[in-house]
PDB file of C-alpha atoms and ligand atoms in Angstrom:
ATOM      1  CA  UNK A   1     -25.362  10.477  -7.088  1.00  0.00           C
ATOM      2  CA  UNK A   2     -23.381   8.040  -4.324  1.00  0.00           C
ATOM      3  CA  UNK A   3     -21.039   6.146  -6.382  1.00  0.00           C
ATOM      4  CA  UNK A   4     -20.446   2.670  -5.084  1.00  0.00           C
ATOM      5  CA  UNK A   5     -18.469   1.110  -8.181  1.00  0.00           C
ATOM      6  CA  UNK A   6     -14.929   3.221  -7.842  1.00  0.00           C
ATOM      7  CA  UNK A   7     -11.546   2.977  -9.273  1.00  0.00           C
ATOM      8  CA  UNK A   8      -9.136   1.184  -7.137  1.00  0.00           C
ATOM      9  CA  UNK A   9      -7.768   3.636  -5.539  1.00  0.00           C
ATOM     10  CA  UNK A  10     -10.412   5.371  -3.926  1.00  0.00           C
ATOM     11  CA  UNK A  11     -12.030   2.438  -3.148  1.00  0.00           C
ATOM     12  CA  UNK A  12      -9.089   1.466  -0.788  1.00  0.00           C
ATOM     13  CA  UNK A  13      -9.803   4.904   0.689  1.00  0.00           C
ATOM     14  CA  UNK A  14     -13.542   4.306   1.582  1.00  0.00           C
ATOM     15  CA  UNK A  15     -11.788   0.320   2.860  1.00  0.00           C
ATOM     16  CA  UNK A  16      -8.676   2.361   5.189  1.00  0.00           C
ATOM     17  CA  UNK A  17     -11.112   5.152   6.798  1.00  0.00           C
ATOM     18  CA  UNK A  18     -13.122   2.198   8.329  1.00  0.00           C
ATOM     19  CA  UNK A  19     -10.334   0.837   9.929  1.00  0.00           C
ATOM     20  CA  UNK A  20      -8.054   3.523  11.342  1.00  0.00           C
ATOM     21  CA  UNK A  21      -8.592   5.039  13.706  1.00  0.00           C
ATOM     22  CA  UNK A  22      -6.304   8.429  15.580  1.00  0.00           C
ATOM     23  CA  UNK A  23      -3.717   7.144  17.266  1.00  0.00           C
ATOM     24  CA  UNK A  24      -2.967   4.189  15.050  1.00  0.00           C
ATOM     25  CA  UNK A  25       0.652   3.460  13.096  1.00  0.00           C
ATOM     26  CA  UNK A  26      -0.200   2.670   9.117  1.00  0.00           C
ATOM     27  CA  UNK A  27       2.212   2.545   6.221  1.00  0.00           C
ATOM     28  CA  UNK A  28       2.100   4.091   2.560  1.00  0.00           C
ATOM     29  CA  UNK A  29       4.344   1.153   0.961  1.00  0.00           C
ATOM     30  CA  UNK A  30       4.699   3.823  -2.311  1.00  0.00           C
ATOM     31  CA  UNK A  31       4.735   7.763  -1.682  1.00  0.00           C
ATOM     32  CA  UNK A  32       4.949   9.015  -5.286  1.00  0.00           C
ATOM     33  CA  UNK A  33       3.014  12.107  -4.820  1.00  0.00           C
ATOM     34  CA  UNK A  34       1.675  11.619  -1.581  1.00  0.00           C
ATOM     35  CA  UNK A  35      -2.030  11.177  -2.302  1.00  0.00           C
ATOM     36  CA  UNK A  36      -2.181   8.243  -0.504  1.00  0.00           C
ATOM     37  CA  UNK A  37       0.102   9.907   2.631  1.00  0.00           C
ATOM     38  CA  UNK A  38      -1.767  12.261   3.336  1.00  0.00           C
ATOM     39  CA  UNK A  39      -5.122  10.277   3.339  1.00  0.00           C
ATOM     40  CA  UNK A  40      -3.817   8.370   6.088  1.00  0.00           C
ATOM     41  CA  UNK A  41      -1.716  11.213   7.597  1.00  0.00           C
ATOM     42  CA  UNK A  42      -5.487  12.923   8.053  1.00  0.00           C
ATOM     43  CA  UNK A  43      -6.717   9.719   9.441  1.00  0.00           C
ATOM     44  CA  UNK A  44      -4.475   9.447  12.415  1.00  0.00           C
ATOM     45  CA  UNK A  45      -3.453  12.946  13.435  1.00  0.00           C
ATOM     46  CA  UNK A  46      -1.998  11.710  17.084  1.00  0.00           C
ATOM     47  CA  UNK A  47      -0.216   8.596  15.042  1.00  0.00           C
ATOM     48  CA  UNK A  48       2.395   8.136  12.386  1.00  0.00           C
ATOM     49  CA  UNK A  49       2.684   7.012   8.785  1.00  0.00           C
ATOM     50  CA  UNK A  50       5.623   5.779   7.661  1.00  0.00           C
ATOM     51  CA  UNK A  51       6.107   6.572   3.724  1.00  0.00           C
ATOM     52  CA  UNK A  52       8.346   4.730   1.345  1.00  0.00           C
ATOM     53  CA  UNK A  53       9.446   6.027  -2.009  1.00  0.00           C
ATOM     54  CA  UNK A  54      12.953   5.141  -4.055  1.00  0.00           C
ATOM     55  CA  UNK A  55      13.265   8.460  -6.241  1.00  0.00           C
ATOM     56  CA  UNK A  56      14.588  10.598  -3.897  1.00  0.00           C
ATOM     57  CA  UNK A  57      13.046  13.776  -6.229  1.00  0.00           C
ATOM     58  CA  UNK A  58       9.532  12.675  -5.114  1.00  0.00           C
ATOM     59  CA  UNK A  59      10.664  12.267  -1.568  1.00  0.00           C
ATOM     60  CA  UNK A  60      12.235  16.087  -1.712  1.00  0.00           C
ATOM     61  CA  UNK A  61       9.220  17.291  -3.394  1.00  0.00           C
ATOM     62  CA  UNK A  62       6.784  15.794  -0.379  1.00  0.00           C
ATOM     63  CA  UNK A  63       8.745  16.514   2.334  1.00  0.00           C
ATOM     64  CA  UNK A  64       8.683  20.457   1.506  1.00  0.00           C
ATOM     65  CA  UNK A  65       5.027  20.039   1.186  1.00  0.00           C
ATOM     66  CA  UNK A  66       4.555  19.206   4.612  1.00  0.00           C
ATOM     67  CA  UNK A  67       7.180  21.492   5.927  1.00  0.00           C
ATOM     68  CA  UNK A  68       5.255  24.139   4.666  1.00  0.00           C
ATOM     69  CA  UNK A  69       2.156  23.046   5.573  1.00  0.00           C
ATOM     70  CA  UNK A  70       3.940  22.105   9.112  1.00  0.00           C
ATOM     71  CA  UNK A  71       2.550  18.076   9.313  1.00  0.00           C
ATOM     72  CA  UNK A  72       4.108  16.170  11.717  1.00  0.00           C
ATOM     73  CA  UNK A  73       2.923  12.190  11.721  1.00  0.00           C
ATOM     74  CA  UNK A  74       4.306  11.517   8.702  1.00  0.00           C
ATOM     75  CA  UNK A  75       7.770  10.039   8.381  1.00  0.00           C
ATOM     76  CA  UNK A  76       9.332   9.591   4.674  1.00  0.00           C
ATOM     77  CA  UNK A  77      11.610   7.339   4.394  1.00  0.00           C
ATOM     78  CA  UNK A  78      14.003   7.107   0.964  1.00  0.00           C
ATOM     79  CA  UNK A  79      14.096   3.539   0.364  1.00  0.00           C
ATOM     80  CA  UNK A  80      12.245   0.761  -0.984  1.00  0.00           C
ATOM     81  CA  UNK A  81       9.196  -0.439   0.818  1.00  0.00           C
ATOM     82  CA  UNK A  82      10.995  -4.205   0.944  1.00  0.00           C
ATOM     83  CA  UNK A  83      13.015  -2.557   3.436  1.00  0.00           C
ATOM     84  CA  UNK A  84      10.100  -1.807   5.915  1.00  0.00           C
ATOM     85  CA  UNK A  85      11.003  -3.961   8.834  1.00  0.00           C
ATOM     86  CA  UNK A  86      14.561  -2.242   9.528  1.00  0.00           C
ATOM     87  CA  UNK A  87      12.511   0.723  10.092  1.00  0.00           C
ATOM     88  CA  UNK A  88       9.309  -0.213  11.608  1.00  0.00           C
ATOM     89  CA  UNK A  89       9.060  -1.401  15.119  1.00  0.00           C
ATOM     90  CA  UNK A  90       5.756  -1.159  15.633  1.00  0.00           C
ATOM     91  CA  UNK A  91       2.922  -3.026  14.882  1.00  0.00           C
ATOM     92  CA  UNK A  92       0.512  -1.304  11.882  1.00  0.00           C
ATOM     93  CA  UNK A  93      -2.917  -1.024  11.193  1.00  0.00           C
ATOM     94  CA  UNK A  94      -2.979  -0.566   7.444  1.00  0.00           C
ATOM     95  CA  UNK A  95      -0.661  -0.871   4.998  1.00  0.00           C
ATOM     96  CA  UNK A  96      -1.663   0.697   1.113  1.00  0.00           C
ATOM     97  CA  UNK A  97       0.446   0.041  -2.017  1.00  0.00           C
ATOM     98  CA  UNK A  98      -0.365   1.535  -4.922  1.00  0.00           C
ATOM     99  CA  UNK A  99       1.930  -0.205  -7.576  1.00  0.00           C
ATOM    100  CA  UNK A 100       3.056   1.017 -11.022  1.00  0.00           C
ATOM    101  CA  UNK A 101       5.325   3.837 -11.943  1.00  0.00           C
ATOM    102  CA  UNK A 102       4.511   7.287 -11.019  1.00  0.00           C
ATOM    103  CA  UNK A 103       2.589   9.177 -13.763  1.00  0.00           C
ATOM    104  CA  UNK A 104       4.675  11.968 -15.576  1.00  0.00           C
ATOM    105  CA  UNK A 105       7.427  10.928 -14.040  1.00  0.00           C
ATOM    106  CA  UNK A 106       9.887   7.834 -15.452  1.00  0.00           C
ATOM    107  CA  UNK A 107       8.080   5.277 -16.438  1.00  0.00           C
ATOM    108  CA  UNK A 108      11.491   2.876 -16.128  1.00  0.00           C
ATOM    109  CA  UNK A 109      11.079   3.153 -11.976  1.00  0.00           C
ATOM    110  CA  UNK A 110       8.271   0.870 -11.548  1.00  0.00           C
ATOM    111  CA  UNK A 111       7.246  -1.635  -8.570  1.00  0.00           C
ATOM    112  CA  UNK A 112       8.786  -4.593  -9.399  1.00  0.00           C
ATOM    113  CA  UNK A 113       7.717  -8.638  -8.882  1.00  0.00           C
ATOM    114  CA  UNK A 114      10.574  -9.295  -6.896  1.00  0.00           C
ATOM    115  CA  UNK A 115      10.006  -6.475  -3.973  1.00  0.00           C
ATOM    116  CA  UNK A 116       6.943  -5.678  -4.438  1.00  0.00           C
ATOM    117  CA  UNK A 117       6.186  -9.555  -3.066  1.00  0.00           C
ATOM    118  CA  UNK A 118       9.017  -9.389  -0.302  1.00  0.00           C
ATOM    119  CA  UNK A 119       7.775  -6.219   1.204  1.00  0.00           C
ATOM    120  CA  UNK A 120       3.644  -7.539   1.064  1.00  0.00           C
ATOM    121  CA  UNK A 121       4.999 -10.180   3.132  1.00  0.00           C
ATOM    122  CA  UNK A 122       7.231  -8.274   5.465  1.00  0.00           C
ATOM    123  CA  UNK A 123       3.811  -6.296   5.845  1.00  0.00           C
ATOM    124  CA  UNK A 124       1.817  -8.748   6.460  1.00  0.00           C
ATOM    125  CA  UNK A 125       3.770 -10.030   9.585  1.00  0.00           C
ATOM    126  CA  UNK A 126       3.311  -5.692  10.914  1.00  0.00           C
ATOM    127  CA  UNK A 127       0.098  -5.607  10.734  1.00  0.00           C
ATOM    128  CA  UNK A 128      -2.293  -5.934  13.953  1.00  0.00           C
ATOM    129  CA  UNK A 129      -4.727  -8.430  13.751  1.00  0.00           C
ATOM    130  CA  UNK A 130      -7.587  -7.063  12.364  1.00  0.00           C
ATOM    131  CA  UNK A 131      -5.658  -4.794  10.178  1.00  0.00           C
ATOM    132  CA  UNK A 132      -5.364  -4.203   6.310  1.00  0.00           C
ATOM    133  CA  UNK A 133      -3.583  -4.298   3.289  1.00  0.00           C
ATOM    134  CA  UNK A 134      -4.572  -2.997   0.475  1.00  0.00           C
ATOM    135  CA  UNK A 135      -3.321  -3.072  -3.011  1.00  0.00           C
ATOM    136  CA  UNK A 136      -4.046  -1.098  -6.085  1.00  0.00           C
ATOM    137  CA  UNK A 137      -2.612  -2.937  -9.537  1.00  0.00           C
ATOM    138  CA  UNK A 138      -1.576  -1.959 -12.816  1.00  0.00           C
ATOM    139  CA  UNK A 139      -1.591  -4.425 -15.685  1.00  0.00           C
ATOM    140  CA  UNK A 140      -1.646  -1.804 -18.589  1.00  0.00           C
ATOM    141  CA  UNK A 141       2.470  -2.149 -18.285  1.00  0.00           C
ATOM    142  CA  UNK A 142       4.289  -5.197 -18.883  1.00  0.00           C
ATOM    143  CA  UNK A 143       5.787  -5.039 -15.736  1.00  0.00           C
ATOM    144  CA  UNK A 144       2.665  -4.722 -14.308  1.00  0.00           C
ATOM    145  CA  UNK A 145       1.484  -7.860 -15.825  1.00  0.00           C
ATOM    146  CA  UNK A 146       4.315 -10.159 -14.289  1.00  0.00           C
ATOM    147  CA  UNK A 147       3.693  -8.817 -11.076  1.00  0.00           C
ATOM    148  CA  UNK A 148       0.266  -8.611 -11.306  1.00  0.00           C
ATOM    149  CA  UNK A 149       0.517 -12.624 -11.781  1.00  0.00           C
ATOM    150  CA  UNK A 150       2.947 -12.967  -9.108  1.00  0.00           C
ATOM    151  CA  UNK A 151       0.739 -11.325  -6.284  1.00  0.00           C
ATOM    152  CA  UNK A 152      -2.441 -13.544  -7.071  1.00  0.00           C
ATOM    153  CA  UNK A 153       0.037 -16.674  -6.913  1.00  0.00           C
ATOM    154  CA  UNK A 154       1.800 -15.818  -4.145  1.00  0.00           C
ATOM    155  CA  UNK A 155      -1.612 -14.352  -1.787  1.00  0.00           C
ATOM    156  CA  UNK A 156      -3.864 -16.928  -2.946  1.00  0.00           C
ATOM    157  CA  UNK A 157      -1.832 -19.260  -1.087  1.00  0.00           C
ATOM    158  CA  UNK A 158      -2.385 -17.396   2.092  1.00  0.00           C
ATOM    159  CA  UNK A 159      -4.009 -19.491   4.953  1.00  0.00           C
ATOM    160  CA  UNK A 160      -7.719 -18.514   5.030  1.00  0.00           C
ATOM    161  CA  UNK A 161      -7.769 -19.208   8.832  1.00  0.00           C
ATOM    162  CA  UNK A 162      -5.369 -16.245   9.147  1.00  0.00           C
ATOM    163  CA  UNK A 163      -5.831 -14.069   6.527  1.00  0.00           C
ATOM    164  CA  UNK A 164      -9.417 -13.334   4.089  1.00  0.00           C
ATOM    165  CA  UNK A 165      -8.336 -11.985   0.596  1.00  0.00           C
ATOM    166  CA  UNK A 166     -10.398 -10.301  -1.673  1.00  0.00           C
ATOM    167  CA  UNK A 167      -9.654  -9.470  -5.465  1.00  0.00           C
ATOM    168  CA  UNK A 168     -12.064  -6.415  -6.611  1.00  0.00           C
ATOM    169  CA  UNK A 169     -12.105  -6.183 -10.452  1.00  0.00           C
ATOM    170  CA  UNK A 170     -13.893  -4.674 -12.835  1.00  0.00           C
ATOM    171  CA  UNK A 171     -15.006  -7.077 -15.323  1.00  0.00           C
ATOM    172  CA  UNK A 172     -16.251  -4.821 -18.218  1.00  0.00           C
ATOM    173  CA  UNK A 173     -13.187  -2.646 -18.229  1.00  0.00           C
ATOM    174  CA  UNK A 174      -9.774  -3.511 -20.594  1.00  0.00           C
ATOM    175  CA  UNK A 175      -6.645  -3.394 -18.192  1.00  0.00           C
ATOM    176  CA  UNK A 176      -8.103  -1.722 -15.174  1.00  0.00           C
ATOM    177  CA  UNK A 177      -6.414  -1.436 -12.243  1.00  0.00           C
ATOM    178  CA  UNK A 178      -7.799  -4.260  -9.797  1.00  0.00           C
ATOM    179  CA  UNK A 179      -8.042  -3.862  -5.925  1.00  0.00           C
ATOM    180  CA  UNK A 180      -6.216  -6.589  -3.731  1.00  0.00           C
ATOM    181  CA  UNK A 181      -7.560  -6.077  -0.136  1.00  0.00           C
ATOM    182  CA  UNK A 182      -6.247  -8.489   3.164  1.00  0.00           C
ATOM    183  CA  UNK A 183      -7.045  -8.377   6.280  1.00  0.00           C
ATOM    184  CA  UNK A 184      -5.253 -10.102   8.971  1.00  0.00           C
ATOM    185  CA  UNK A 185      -8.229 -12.010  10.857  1.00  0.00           C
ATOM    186  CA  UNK A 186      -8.664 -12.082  14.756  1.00  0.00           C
ATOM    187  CA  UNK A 187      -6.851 -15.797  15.292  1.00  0.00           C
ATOM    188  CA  UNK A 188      -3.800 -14.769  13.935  1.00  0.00           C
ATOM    189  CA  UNK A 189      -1.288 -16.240  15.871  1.00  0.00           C
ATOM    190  CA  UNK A 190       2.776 -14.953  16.063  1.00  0.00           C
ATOM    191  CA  UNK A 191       4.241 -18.223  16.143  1.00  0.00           C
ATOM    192  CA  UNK A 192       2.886 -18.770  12.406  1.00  0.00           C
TER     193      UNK A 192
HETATM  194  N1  LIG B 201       0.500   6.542  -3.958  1.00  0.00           N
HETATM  195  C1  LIG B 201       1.070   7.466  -4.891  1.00  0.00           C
HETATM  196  C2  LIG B 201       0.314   8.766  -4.905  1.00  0.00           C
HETATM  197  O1  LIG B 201      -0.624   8.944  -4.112  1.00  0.00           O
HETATM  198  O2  LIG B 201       0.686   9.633  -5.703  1.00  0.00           O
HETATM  199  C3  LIG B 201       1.277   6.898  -6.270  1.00  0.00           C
HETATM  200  C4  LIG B 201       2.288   5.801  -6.303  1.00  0.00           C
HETATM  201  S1  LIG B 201       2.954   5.469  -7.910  1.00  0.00           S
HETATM  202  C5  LIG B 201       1.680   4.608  -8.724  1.00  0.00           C
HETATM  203  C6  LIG B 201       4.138   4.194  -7.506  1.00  0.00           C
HETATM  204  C7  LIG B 201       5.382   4.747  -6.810  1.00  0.00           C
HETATM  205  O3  LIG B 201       6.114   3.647  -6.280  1.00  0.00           O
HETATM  206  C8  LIG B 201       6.328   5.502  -7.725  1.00  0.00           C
HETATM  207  O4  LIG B 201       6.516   6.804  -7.240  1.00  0.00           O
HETATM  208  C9  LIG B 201       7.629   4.683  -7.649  1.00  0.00           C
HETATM  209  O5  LIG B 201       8.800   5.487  -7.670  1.00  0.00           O
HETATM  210  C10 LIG B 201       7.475   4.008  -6.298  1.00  0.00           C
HETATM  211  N2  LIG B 201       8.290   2.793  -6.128  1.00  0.00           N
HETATM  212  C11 LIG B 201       8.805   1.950  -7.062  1.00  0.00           C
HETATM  213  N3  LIG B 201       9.468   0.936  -6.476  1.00  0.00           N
HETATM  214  C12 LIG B 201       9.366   1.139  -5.128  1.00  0.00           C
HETATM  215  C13 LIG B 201       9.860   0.435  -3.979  1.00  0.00           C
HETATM  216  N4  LIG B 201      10.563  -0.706  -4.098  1.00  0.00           N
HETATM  217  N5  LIG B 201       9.591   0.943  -2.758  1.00  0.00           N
HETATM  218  C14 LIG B 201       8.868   2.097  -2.607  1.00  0.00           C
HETATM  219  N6  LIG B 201       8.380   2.809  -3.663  1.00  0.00           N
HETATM  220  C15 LIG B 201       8.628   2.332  -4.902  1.00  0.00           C
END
C-alpha cells in the first residue's frame, strides 16, 4: 500500500528529494545519527552537505562511518547549527532540522528555543530562492514544548510575499511530532 499520511520525518524526505537536485549545497542543521545526512548526501553526490551536531561522540561516530564507507560531500562540522553562517558561504538549497534530543543518547542535550530560532533564521537568509526548510518537532519533552511555541510565533510572522509556511500535523495523534516546511518564494529579494 502507498502511504501518503507519514511521520514527520519521512515526510520531509519525500518534500527534500523534490527539490535537490546533484550539484546543489543543503544543510543537516542536527546530525545525531546521520539519517538525515546521508539522505541528502545521496541526493547531491557532485555537491556538499554541511552537518551540524554539538556532542562531539556523535560527530566521531559519523565521521568513521563515512571514512569507511569513503563519502566525500559531506562536511561535519562540531558546533551548533546557530553557528552556520561562519561556516557557510554559499547559498543552500535545503536546510532539515530535526529537533529534540537524540534517542538513547542524553536526553539533557536537546535543541533549545534560544538557537534553535537564531540558526532557522540565519538559514533562512542561505537559502536560494526557491529553496526549503524543513522542520521536524518534538513536543513530548518540555523543552520541546517551549520551543515548539517559539517557532510557530516567531515563523508565523514571516512575510507571505517572501516566504509560504506550512504546519503539517496530525490531528488524531497525542504529542506527535509536527512538520514545519518553508520555502523561500521566487520574489525574494536580498535587500529584505
Ligand atoms: N537527524 C538526526 C538523525 O537522522 O539521526 C536526529 C537528530 S536528533 C533528534 C537532534 C540532535 O540535535 C541531537 O543529536 C542533538 O545533540 C543535536 N543538537 C542539539 N542542539 C544542537 C545545536 N545547537 N546544533 C546542532 N545540533 C544540536
Amino acid at each position: 500500500m502507498y502511504k501518503v499520511v507519514l511521520k514527520a520525518t519521512s515526510l520531509a524526505h519525500k518534500i527534500v528529494e523534490k527539490v535537490v537536485v546533484d550539484g546543489d549545497v543543503v544543510v543537516d542543521a542536527t546530525l545525531g545519527n546521520g539519517n538525515d545526512t546521508l539522505f541528502l548526501s545521496s541526493l547531491t553526490i557532485n555537491g556538499m552537505v554541511y552537518s551540524f551536531e554539538v556532542q562531539k561522540s556523535a560527530v566521531d561516530r559519523f565521521n568513521k562511518i563515512i571514512d569507511e564507507e569513503g563519502i566525500k560531500n559531506i562536511k561535519v562540522i562540531n558546533d551548533g547549527h546557530q553557528n552556520m553562517d561562519l561556516y557557510i558561504d554559499k547559498k543552500v538549497k535545503a536546510i532539515m532540522f530535526n529537533l529534540g534530543y537524540l534517542p538513547g543518547s542524553d536526553k539533557t542535550i536537546t535543541t533549545k528555543s534560544d538557537t534553535t530560532l537564531e540558526a532557522v533564521q540565519k538559514g533562512l537568509k542561505l537559502l536560494v530562492p526557491g529553496g526549503v526548510m524543513t522542520i521536524a518537532v518534538y513536543v513530548g519533552h518540555e523543552e520541546g514544548q517551549r520551543e515548539a511555541e517559539d517557532l510557530l510565533k516567531e515563523i508565523t510572522e514571516l512575510d507571505s510575499k517572501h516566504f509560504s509556511v506550512m504546519n503539517i500535523n496530525f490531528i488524531n495523534r497525542k504529542n506527535a511530532p509536527f512538520l514545519l516546511v518553508i520555502e523561500k518564494n521566487d520574489s525574494y529579494r536580498e535587500d529584505i
